[in-house]
Amino acid sequence: MKAIIYTRYGSPDVLTLAEIEKPVPQPHQVLVKVRAVAVNAADWHLMRADPFLVRLTNGFFGPKNQVLGLDIAGEVEAVGRDVTTFQPGDAVFGEIGHGGFAEYACVQAKSLLLKPANLSFEEAAALPVSALTALQALRKGGIQPGHQVLINGASGGVGTFAIQIAKQLGAEVTAVCSSGKLELARALGADHLIDYRQENFTRSGRRYDLILAVNGYHPLWAYKRALKPQGVYMVAGGTMGQIFQALLFGSLFTLGSQQKMGGMLAEMNQDDLALIKGWVEAGQVRPVMDKIYPSLADVPEAIRYIEQGSAKGKIVVRVGEE
Ligand SMILES: NC(=O)c1ccc[n+]([C@@H]2O[C@H](COP(=O)([O-])OP(=O)(O)OC[C@H]3O[C@@H](n4cnc5c(N)ncnc54)[C@H](OP(=O)(O)O)[C@@H]3O)[C@@H](O)[C@H]2O)c1
């Protein structure tokens, strides 16, 4: 089968289209004919071993998993002997950790759900990592109906889901993005819009119940200034400085106060993905598609695009129509 592989860390130049062995499903696995795979920031972090810490879990001298690609949608080709939840022909989607940049992928059955009927394979592949991150970050941030929630970085893969999910959870949403993306944020349901190139929301005097940092950078003390006395600051992404400050000093910064500051790492959770699927099938949440590349050979270009850091929603690669 065709797959995009890498055997050493580096730029998208290390990615090559190769012919490799088609996997065989183990007892609890499903063999999926991949129809679409999403590109996530995590893919380039693993490709470049950036930050360096990635080498501790992904292989010190080189990648232990040579096929990247976390989010797929496709058709069940075969199932392992202990799988009863899926059968050949089923349209499925899910977050699989790695192996998605290929014509076929063997996936733990518990990492998959039946594809939402009202989404294409490309749209379904855009859901898992970004929507799960948005949901789990808002939940860890203690979101409640009526809360004033600010999303710093509301126009990328995670940000566009965070607006919609925060609305589903009853919040009043302030979306922070750049001028060309404000209308998108409003169309996704944001109540208030801030153009970060025109205004620094941490200096506006307004305070929030929950600040979700998805992109960009502000120092911890600046975020603290924009929190209500019992407010929560939750980091999902952005610069490494923003992420590490929250992880290392968040609890120190809130000593003696009722505020909370910290970070989160999303995980594949079938119940959470089912909740998101329900909102999608009810037409309340939708993936925002920035680019759909026509073939597996376009993966390096798709990664170069996401690395520019200005995607407007999700980037997906179609597979199997080469
Ligand atoms: N914690 C986890 O488990 C987890 C899971 C997934 C992703 N992440 C992290 O979350 C972050 C977002 O991921 P993603 O997939 O949503 O990335 P993405 O789609 O590549 O984000 C691109 C968006 O960021 C916006 N942006 C860039 N700089 C900004 C700034 N200073 N302020 C506000 N918006 C800004 C860009 O708009 P403009 O060009 O208009 O600025 C663009 O719309 C990444 O750091 C990723 O590594 C973490």
PDB file of N, CA and C and ligand atoms in Angstrom, residues 39-45 70 129-134 136-137 151-161 176-182 184 194-197 201 213-218 223 235-240 242-243 263-267 290 305-315, ligand 1:
ATOM      1  N   VAL A  39      -4.612  16.967   8.936  1.00  0.00           N
ATOM      2  CA  VAL A  39      -3.262  17.360   9.339  1.00  0.00           C
ATOM      3  C   VAL A  39      -3.394  18.226  10.582  1.00  0.00           C
ATOM      4  N   ASN A  40      -2.624  17.886  11.643  1.00  0.00           N
ATOM      5  CA  ASN A  40      -2.684  18.624  12.899  1.00  0.00           C
ATOM      6  C   ASN A  40      -1.304  19.179  13.252  1.00  0.00           C
ATOM      7  N   ALA A  41      -1.284  20.165  14.113  1.00  0.00           N
ATOM      8  CA  ALA A  41      -0.003  20.710  14.578  1.00  0.00           C
ATOM      9  C   ALA A  41       0.857  19.590  15.161  1.00  0.00           C
ATOM     10  N   ALA A  42       0.198  18.618  15.790  1.00  0.00           N
ATOM     11  CA  ALA A  42       0.947  17.497  16.398  1.00  0.00           C
ATOM     12  C   ALA A  42       1.804  16.780  15.360  1.00  0.00           C
ATOM     13  N   ASP A  43       1.345  16.737  14.099  1.00  0.00           N
ATOM     14  CA  ASP A  43       2.105  16.035  13.061  1.00  0.00           C
ATOM     15  C   ASP A  43       3.466  16.691  12.838  1.00  0.00           C
ATOM     16  N   TRP A  44       3.478  18.028  12.819  1.00  0.00           N
ATOM     17  CA  TRP A  44       4.796  18.646  12.586  1.00  0.00           C
ATOM     18  C   TRP A  44       5.651  18.633  13.846  1.00  0.00           C
ATOM     19  N   HIS A  45       5.000  18.639  15.015  1.00  0.00           N
ATOM     20  CA  HIS A  45       5.793  18.511  16.247  1.00  0.00           C
ATOM     21  C   HIS A  45       6.518  17.163  16.257  1.00  0.00           C
ATOM     22  N   LEU A  70      -2.986  11.548  12.657  1.00  0.00           N
ATOM     23  CA  LEU A  70      -3.743  11.156  13.857  1.00  0.00           C
ATOM     24  C   LEU A  70      -5.230  10.946  13.593  1.00  0.00           C
ATOM     25  N   VAL A 129      -9.175  15.241  16.801  1.00  0.00           N
ATOM     26  CA  VAL A 129      -8.196  15.902  17.678  1.00  0.00           C
ATOM     27  C   VAL A 129      -8.667  17.305  18.065  1.00  0.00           C
ATOM     28  N   SER A 130      -9.078  18.099  17.075  1.00  0.00           N
ATOM     29  CA  SER A 130      -9.398  19.500  17.377  1.00  0.00           C
ATOM     30  C   SER A 130     -10.660  19.648  18.221  1.00  0.00           C
ATOM     31  N   ALA A 131     -11.698  18.893  17.886  1.00  0.00           N
ATOM     32  CA  ALA A 131     -12.950  19.024  18.646  1.00  0.00           C
ATOM     33  C   ALA A 131     -12.810  18.424  20.046  1.00  0.00           C
ATOM     34  N   LEU A 132     -12.084  17.313  20.149  1.00  0.00           N
ATOM     35  CA  LEU A 132     -11.865  16.723  21.488  1.00  0.00           C
ATOM     36  C   LEU A 132     -11.049  17.685  22.359  1.00  0.00           C
ATOM     37  N   THR A 133     -10.033  18.325  21.766  1.00  0.00           N
ATOM     38  CA  THR A 133      -9.222  19.277  22.525  1.00  0.00           C
ATOM     39  C   THR A 133     -10.076  20.425  23.027  1.00  0.00           C
ATOM     40  N   ALA A 134     -10.914  20.964  22.138  1.00  0.00           N
ATOM     41  CA  ALA A 134     -11.785  22.081  22.535  1.00  0.00           C
ATOM     42  C   ALA A 134     -12.706  21.663  23.677  1.00  0.00           C
ATOM     43  N   GLN A 136     -12.516  19.049  25.831  1.00  0.00           N
ATOM     44  CA  GLN A 136     -11.840  18.660  27.079  1.00  0.00           C
ATOM     45  C   GLN A 136     -11.178  19.864  27.766  1.00  0.00           C
ATOM     46  N   ALA A 137     -10.710  20.840  26.977  1.00  0.00           N
ATOM     47  CA  ALA A 137     -10.096  22.042  27.577  1.00  0.00           C
ATOM     48  C   ALA A 137     -11.167  22.907  28.244  1.00  0.00           C
ATOM     49  N   ILE A 151     -11.760  32.978  24.135  1.00  0.00           N
ATOM     50  CA  ILE A 151     -10.927  32.006  23.418  1.00  0.00           C
ATOM     51  C   ILE A 151      -9.838  32.775  22.679  1.00  0.00           C
ATOM     52  N   ASN A 152      -8.614  32.633  23.175  1.00  0.00           N
ATOM     53  CA  ASN A 152      -7.497  33.323  22.520  1.00  0.00           C
ATOM     54  C   ASN A 152      -6.941  32.417  21.425  1.00  0.00           C
ATOM     55  N   GLY A 153      -7.250  32.749  20.152  1.00  0.00           N
ATOM     56  CA  GLY A 153      -6.917  31.888  19.024  1.00  0.00           C
ATOM     57  C   GLY A 153      -8.148  31.101  18.618  1.00  0.00           C
ATOM     58  N   ALA A 154      -9.142  31.819  18.074  1.00  0.00           N
ATOM     59  CA  ALA A 154     -10.464  31.222  17.834  1.00  0.00           C
ATOM     60  C   ALA A 154     -10.679  30.877  16.373  1.00  0.00           C
ATOM     61  N   SER A 155      -9.642  30.902  15.535  1.00  0.00           N
ATOM     62  CA  SER A 155      -9.870  30.758  14.077  1.00  0.00           C
ATOM     63  C   SER A 155      -9.161  29.561  13.458  1.00  0.00           C
ATOM     64  N   GLY A 156      -8.441  28.784  14.253  1.00  0.00           N
ATOM     65  CA  GLY A 156      -7.754  27.613  13.688  1.00  0.00           C
ATOM     66  C   GLY A 156      -8.571  26.351  13.906  1.00  0.00           C
ATOM     67  N   GLY A 157      -7.899  25.195  13.843  1.00  0.00           N
ATOM     68  CA  GLY A 157      -8.596  23.922  14.002  1.00  0.00           C
ATOM     69  C   GLY A 157      -9.298  23.804  15.340  1.00  0.00           C
ATOM     70  N   VAL A 158      -8.571  24.053  16.407  1.00  0.00           N
ATOM     71  CA  VAL A 158      -9.151  23.930  17.758  1.00  0.00           C
ATOM     72  C   VAL A 158     -10.078  25.096  18.055  1.00  0.00           C
ATOM     73  N   GLY A 159      -9.639  26.310  17.703  1.00  0.00           N
ATOM     74  CA  GLY A 159     -10.405  27.522  18.035  1.00  0.00           C
ATOM     75  C   GLY A 159     -11.806  27.538  17.443  1.00  0.00           C
ATOM     76  N   THR A 160     -11.948  27.076  16.204  1.00  0.00           N
ATOM     77  CA  THR A 160     -13.271  27.123  15.565  1.00  0.00           C
ATOM     78  C   THR A 160     -14.235  26.145  16.225  1.00  0.00           C
ATOM     79  N   PHE A 161     -13.722  25.028  16.745  1.00  0.00           N
ATOM     80  CA  PHE A 161     -14.595  24.116  17.501  1.00  0.00           C
ATOM     81  C   PHE A 161     -14.871  24.679  18.895  1.00  0.00           C
ATOM     82  N   VAL A 176     -11.019  35.770  20.067  1.00  0.00           N
ATOM     83  CA  VAL A 176      -9.855  36.594  19.738  1.00  0.00           C
ATOM     84  C   VAL A 176      -9.178  36.003  18.504  1.00  0.00           C
ATOM     85  N   CYS A 177      -9.166  36.747  17.417  1.00  0.00           N
ATOM     86  CA  CYS A 177      -8.462  36.309  16.203  1.00  0.00           C
ATOM     87  C   CYS A 177      -8.094  37.545  15.385  1.00  0.00           C
ATOM     88  N   SER A 178      -7.587  37.370  14.188  1.00  0.00           N
ATOM     89  CA  SER A 178      -7.166  38.536  13.414  1.00  0.00           C
ATOM     90  C   SER A 178      -8.311  38.999  12.514  1.00  0.00           C
ATOM     91  N   SER A 179      -8.184  40.202  11.961  1.00  0.00           N
ATOM     92  CA  SER A 179      -9.319  40.870  11.288  1.00  0.00           C
ATOM     93  C   SER A 179      -9.964  39.988  10.212  1.00  0.00           C
ATOM     94  N   GLY A 180      -9.169  39.281   9.423  1.00  0.00           N
ATOM     95  CA  GLY A 180      -9.725  38.492   8.318  1.00  0.00           C
ATOM     96  C   GLY A 180     -10.554  37.299   8.775  1.00  0.00           C
ATOM     97  N   LYS A 181     -10.536  37.010  10.059  1.00  0.00           N
ATOM     98  CA  LYS A 181     -11.238  35.822  10.558  1.00  0.00           C
ATOM     99  C   LYS A 181     -12.363  36.179  11.538  1.00  0.00           C
ATOM    100  N   LEU A 182     -12.580  37.466  11.761  1.00  0.00           N
ATOM    101  CA  LEU A 182     -13.620  37.878  12.720  1.00  0.00           C
ATOM    102  C   LEU A 182     -15.012  37.452  12.252  1.00  0.00           C
ATOM    103  N   LEU A 184     -15.837  34.945  10.411  1.00  0.00           N
ATOM    104  CA  LEU A 184     -15.970  33.497  10.620  1.00  0.00           C
ATOM    105  C   LEU A 184     -16.340  33.223  12.072  1.00  0.00           C
ATOM    106  N   ILE A 194     -12.654  40.166  19.181  1.00  0.00           N
ATOM    107  CA  ILE A 194     -11.488  41.016  19.430  1.00  0.00           C
ATOM    108  C   ILE A 194     -10.424  40.702  18.373  1.00  0.00           C
ATOM    109  N   ASP A 195      -9.944  41.748  17.683  1.00  0.00           N
ATOM    110  CA  ASP A 195      -8.867  41.594  16.705  1.00  0.00           C
ATOM    111  C   ASP A 195      -7.549  41.759  17.455  1.00  0.00           C
ATOM    112  N   TYR A 196      -6.797  40.663  17.619  1.00  0.00           N
ATOM    113  CA  TYR A 196      -5.623  40.735  18.497  1.00  0.00           C
ATOM    114  C   TYR A 196      -4.532  41.630  17.946  1.00  0.00           C
ATOM    115  N   ARG A 197      -4.633  41.968  16.647  1.00  0.00           N
ATOM    116  CA  ARG A 197      -3.627  42.878  16.098  1.00  0.00           C
ATOM    117  C   ARG A 197      -3.982  44.337  16.418  1.00  0.00           C
ATOM    118  N   PHE A 201      -6.408  42.139  24.748  1.00  0.00           N
ATOM    119  CA  PHE A 201      -7.552  41.961  25.657  1.00  0.00           C
ATOM    120  C   PHE A 201      -7.123  41.915  27.108  1.00  0.00           C
ATOM    121  N   ALA A 213      -6.582  29.455  26.200  1.00  0.00           N
ATOM    122  CA  ALA A 213      -5.500  29.901  25.311  1.00  0.00           C
ATOM    123  C   ALA A 213      -5.182  28.780  24.330  1.00  0.00           C
ATOM    124  N   VAL A 214      -5.458  29.028  23.053  1.00  0.00           N
ATOM    125  CA  VAL A 214      -5.248  28.017  22.009  1.00  0.00           C
ATOM    126  C   VAL A 214      -4.052  28.373  21.131  1.00  0.00           C
ATOM    127  N   ASN A 215      -3.898  29.661  20.822  1.00  0.00           N
ATOM    128  CA  ASN A 215      -2.775  30.105  19.986  1.00  0.00           C
ATOM    129  C   ASN A 215      -2.109  31.322  20.633  1.00  0.00           C
ATOM    130  N   GLY A 216      -1.012  31.757  19.983  1.00  0.00           N
ATOM    131  CA  GLY A 216      -0.400  33.009  20.416  1.00  0.00           C
ATOM    132  C   GLY A 216       0.342  32.904  21.737  1.00  0.00           C
ATOM    133  N   TYR A 217       0.604  34.074  22.351  1.00  0.00           N
ATOM    134  CA  TYR A 217       1.339  34.148  23.605  1.00  0.00           C
ATOM    135  C   TYR A 217       0.967  35.408  24.384  1.00  0.00           C
ATOM    136  N   HIS A 218       0.684  35.257  25.656  1.00  0.00           N
ATOM    137  CA  HIS A 218       0.662  36.348  26.627  1.00  0.00           C
ATOM    138  C   HIS A 218       1.330  35.809  27.890  1.00  0.00           C
ATOM    139  N   TYR A 223      -2.545  37.199  31.628  1.00  0.00           N
ATOM    140  CA  TYR A 223      -3.788  36.407  31.620  1.00  0.00           C
ATOM    141  C   TYR A 223      -4.476  36.523  32.970  1.00  0.00           C
ATOM    142  N   VAL A 235      -4.598  26.449  29.315  1.00  0.00           N
ATOM    143  CA  VAL A 235      -3.796  26.475  28.081  1.00  0.00           C
ATOM    144  C   VAL A 235      -3.963  25.164  27.335  1.00  0.00           C
ATOM    145  N   ALA A 236      -4.289  25.271  26.035  1.00  0.00           N
ATOM    146  CA  ALA A 236      -4.312  24.080  25.170  1.00  0.00           C
ATOM    147  C   ALA A 236      -3.153  24.145  24.186  1.00  0.00           C
ATOM    148  N   GLY A 237      -2.746  25.363  23.804  1.00  0.00           N
ATOM    149  CA  GLY A 237      -1.705  25.473  22.782  1.00  0.00           C
ATOM    150  C   GLY A 237      -1.108  26.870  22.731  1.00  0.00           C
ATOM    151  N   GLY A 238      -0.486  27.176  21.582  1.00  0.00           N
ATOM    152  CA  GLY A 238       0.200  28.457  21.444  1.00  0.00           C
ATOM    153  C   GLY A 238       1.702  28.223  21.469  1.00  0.00           C
ATOM    154  N   THR A 239       2.460  29.262  21.799  1.00  0.00           N
ATOM    155  CA  THR A 239       3.921  29.115  21.820  1.00  0.00           C
ATOM    156  C   THR A 239       4.337  28.186  22.960  1.00  0.00           C
ATOM    157  N   MET A 240       5.527  27.615  22.832  1.00  0.00           N
ATOM    158  CA  MET A 240       6.022  26.746  23.917  1.00  0.00           C
ATOM    159  C   MET A 240       6.142  27.531  25.221  1.00  0.00           C
ATOM    160  N   GLN A 242       4.182  29.932  26.262  1.00  0.00           N
ATOM    161  CA  GLN A 242       2.837  30.025  26.854  1.00  0.00           C
ATOM    162  C   GLN A 242       2.476  28.705  27.532  1.00  0.00           C
ATOM    163  N   ILE A 243       2.764  27.592  26.855  1.00  0.00           N
ATOM    164  CA  ILE A 243       2.399  26.268  27.394  1.00  0.00           C
ATOM    165  C   ILE A 243       3.211  25.961  28.655  1.00  0.00           C
ATOM    166  N   GLY A 263      -2.710  23.737  32.347  1.00  0.00           N
ATOM    167  CA  GLY A 263      -2.754  23.286  30.961  1.00  0.00           C
ATOM    168  C   GLY A 263      -3.452  21.953  30.840  1.00  0.00           C
ATOM    169  N   MET A 264      -3.588  21.465  29.597  1.00  0.00           N
ATOM    170  CA  MET A 264      -4.265  20.180  29.382  1.00  0.00           C
ATOM    171  C   MET A 264      -3.698  19.492  28.155  1.00  0.00           C
ATOM    172  N   LEU A 265      -3.843  18.178  28.125  1.00  0.00           N
ATOM    173  CA  LEU A 265      -3.450  17.388  26.963  1.00  0.00           C
ATOM    174  C   LEU A 265      -4.664  16.542  26.581  1.00  0.00           C
ATOM    175  N   ALA A 266      -5.118  16.713  25.367  1.00  0.00           N
ATOM    176  CA  ALA A 266      -6.332  16.003  24.939  1.00  0.00           C
ATOM    177  C   ALA A 266      -6.073  14.508  24.799  1.00  0.00           C
ATOM    178  N   GLU A 267      -7.145  13.729  24.938  1.00  0.00           N
ATOM    179  CA  GLU A 267      -7.011  12.284  24.743  1.00  0.00           C
ATOM    180  C   GLU A 267      -8.218  11.770  23.969  1.00  0.00           C
ATOM    181  N   ASP A 290     -10.585  24.526   5.825  1.00  0.00           N
ATOM    182  CA  ASP A 290      -9.743  25.532   5.169  1.00  0.00           C
ATOM    183  C   ASP A 290      -9.275  24.994   3.821  1.00  0.00           C
ATOM    184  N   TYR A 305       1.850  24.014   4.991  1.00  0.00           N
ATOM    185  CA  TYR A 305       0.789  25.022   5.146  1.00  0.00           C
ATOM    186  C   TYR A 305       0.417  25.184   6.622  1.00  0.00           C
ATOM    187  N   ILE A 306       0.225  24.087   7.348  1.00  0.00           N
ATOM    188  CA  ILE A 306      -0.184  24.234   8.752  1.00  0.00           C
ATOM    189  C   ILE A 306       0.934  24.860   9.574  1.00  0.00           C
ATOM    190  N   GLU A 307       2.181  24.586   9.174  1.00  0.00           N
ATOM    191  CA  GLU A 307       3.309  25.172   9.919  1.00  0.00           C
ATOM    192  C   GLU A 307       3.345  26.698   9.799  1.00  0.00           C
ATOM    193  N   GLN A 308       2.718  27.248   8.765  1.00  0.00           N
ATOM    194  CA  GLN A 308       2.678  28.709   8.644  1.00  0.00           C
ATOM    195  C   GLN A 308       1.861  29.323   9.786  1.00  0.00           C
ATOM    196  N   GLY A 309       0.980  28.513  10.381  1.00  0.00           N
ATOM    197  CA  GLY A 309       0.260  28.944  11.577  1.00  0.00           C
ATOM    198  C   GLY A 309      -0.908  29.876  11.327  1.00  0.00           C
ATOM    199  N   SER A 310      -1.398  29.960  10.076  1.00  0.00           N
ATOM    200  CA  SER A 310      -2.535  30.860   9.841  1.00  0.00           C
ATOM    201  C   SER A 310      -3.707  30.155   9.172  1.00  0.00           C
ATOM    202  N   ALA A 311      -3.855  28.864   9.481  1.00  0.00           N
ATOM    203  CA  ALA A 311      -4.992  28.126   8.911  1.00  0.00           C
ATOM    204  C   ALA A 311      -6.312  28.713   9.411  1.00  0.00           C
ATOM    205  N   LYS A 312      -7.334  28.651   8.556  1.00  0.00           N
ATOM    206  CA  LYS A 312      -8.679  29.135   8.915  1.00  0.00           C
ATOM    207  C   LYS A 312      -9.559  27.900   9.018  1.00  0.00           C
ATOM    208  N   GLY A 313      -9.461  27.218  10.161  1.00  0.00           N
ATOM    209  CA  GLY A 313     -10.143  25.936  10.317  1.00  0.00           C
ATOM    210  C   GLY A 313      -9.206  24.785  10.006  1.00  0.00           C
ATOM    211  N   LYS A 314      -9.741  23.695   9.488  1.00  0.00           N
ATOM    212  CA  LYS A 314      -9.023  22.451   9.357  1.00  0.00           C
ATOM    213  C   LYS A 314      -8.421  22.218   7.970  1.00  0.00           C
ATOM    214  N   ILE A 315      -7.334  21.431   7.961  1.00  0.00           N
ATOM    215  CA  ILE A 315      -6.638  21.035   6.735  1.00  0.00           C
ATOM    216  C   ILE A 315      -6.738  19.520   6.625  1.00  0.00           C
TER     217      ILE A 315
HETATM  218  N1  LIG B   1      -3.250  20.332  24.308  1.00  0.00           N
HETATM  219  C1  LIG B   1      -3.548  19.490  23.337  1.00  0.00           C
HETATM  220  O1  LIG B   1      -3.846  18.317  23.552  1.00  0.00           O
HETATM  221  C2  LIG B   1      -3.554  20.010  21.903  1.00  0.00           C
HETATM  222  C3  LIG B   1      -4.290  19.355  20.900  1.00  0.00           C
HETATM  223  C4  LIG B   1      -4.331  19.950  19.623  1.00  0.00           C
HETATM  224  C5  LIG B   1      -3.625  21.125  19.355  1.00  0.00           C
HETATM  225  N2  LIG B   1      -2.881  21.661  20.364  1.00  0.00           N
HETATM  226  C6  LIG B   1      -2.149  22.912  20.160  1.00  0.00           C
HETATM  227  O2  LIG B   1      -3.137  23.934  20.036  1.00  0.00           O
HETATM  228  C7  LIG B   1      -2.646  24.964  19.167  1.00  0.00           C
HETATM  229  C8  LIG B   1      -3.694  25.199  18.097  1.00  0.00           C
HETATM  230  O3  LIG B   1      -3.824  24.038  17.311  1.00  0.00           O
HETATM  231  P1  LIG B   1      -4.645  24.158  15.952  1.00  0.00           P
HETATM  232  O4  LIG B   1      -4.687  22.838  15.332  1.00  0.00           O
HETATM  233  O5  LIG B   1      -5.915  24.899  16.202  1.00  0.00           O
HETATM  234  O6  LIG B   1      -3.636  25.105  15.147  1.00  0.00           O
HETATM  235  P2  LIG B   1      -3.872  25.909  13.821  1.00  0.00           P
HETATM  236  O7  LIG B   1      -5.134  25.477  13.183  1.00  0.00           O
HETATM  237  O8  LIG B   1      -2.622  25.789  13.024  1.00  0.00           O
HETATM  238  O9  LIG B   1      -4.032  27.429  14.321  1.00  0.00           O
HETATM  239  C9  LIG B   1      -3.902  28.430  13.366  1.00  0.00           C
HETATM  240  C10 LIG B   1      -4.684  29.661  13.823  1.00  0.00           C
HETATM  241  O10 LIG B   1      -3.985  30.340  14.865  1.00  0.00           O
HETATM  242  C11 LIG B   1      -4.268  31.728  14.715  1.00  0.00           C
HETATM  243  N3  LIG B   1      -3.251  32.508  15.421  1.00  0.00           N
HETATM  244  C12 LIG B   1      -1.937  32.532  15.178  1.00  0.00           C
HETATM  245  N4  LIG B   1      -1.317  33.365  16.063  1.00  0.00           N
HETATM  246  C13 LIG B   1      -2.289  33.880  16.856  1.00  0.00           C
HETATM  247  C14 LIG B   1      -2.302  34.810  17.944  1.00  0.00           C
HETATM  248  N5  LIG B   1      -1.193  35.384  18.375  1.00  0.00           N
HETATM  249  N6  LIG B   1      -3.469  35.102  18.539  1.00  0.00           N
HETATM  250  C15 LIG B   1      -4.619  34.553  18.094  1.00  0.00           C
HETATM  251  N7  LIG B   1      -4.682  33.660  17.044  1.00  0.00           N
HETATM  252  C16 LIG B   1      -3.530  33.333  16.442  1.00  0.00           C
HETATM  253  C17 LIG B   1      -4.170  31.907  13.193  1.00  0.00           C
HETATM  254  O11 LIG B   1      -4.886  33.028  12.739  1.00  0.00           O
HETATM  255  P3  LIG B   1      -4.044  34.322  12.212  1.00  0.00           P
HETATM  256  O12 LIG B   1      -3.063  33.850  11.201  1.00  0.00           O
HETATM  257  O13 LIG B   1      -5.108  35.195  11.638  1.00  0.00           O
HETATM  258  O14 LIG B   1      -3.385  34.847  13.421  1.00  0.00           O
HETATM  259  C18 LIG B   1      -4.830  30.642  12.682  1.00  0.00           C
HETATM  260  O15 LIG B   1      -6.195  30.803  12.446  1.00  0.00           O
HETATM  261  C19 LIG B   1      -1.295  24.491  18.640  1.00  0.00           C
HETATM  262  O16 LIG B   1      -0.298  25.066  19.437  1.00  0.00           O
HETATM  263  C20 LIG B   1      -1.338  22.977  18.880  1.00  0.00           C
HETATM  264  O17 LIG B   1      -0.061  22.424  19.054  1.00  0.00           O
HETATM  265  C21 LIG B   1      -2.839  21.156  21.613  1.00  0.00           C
END
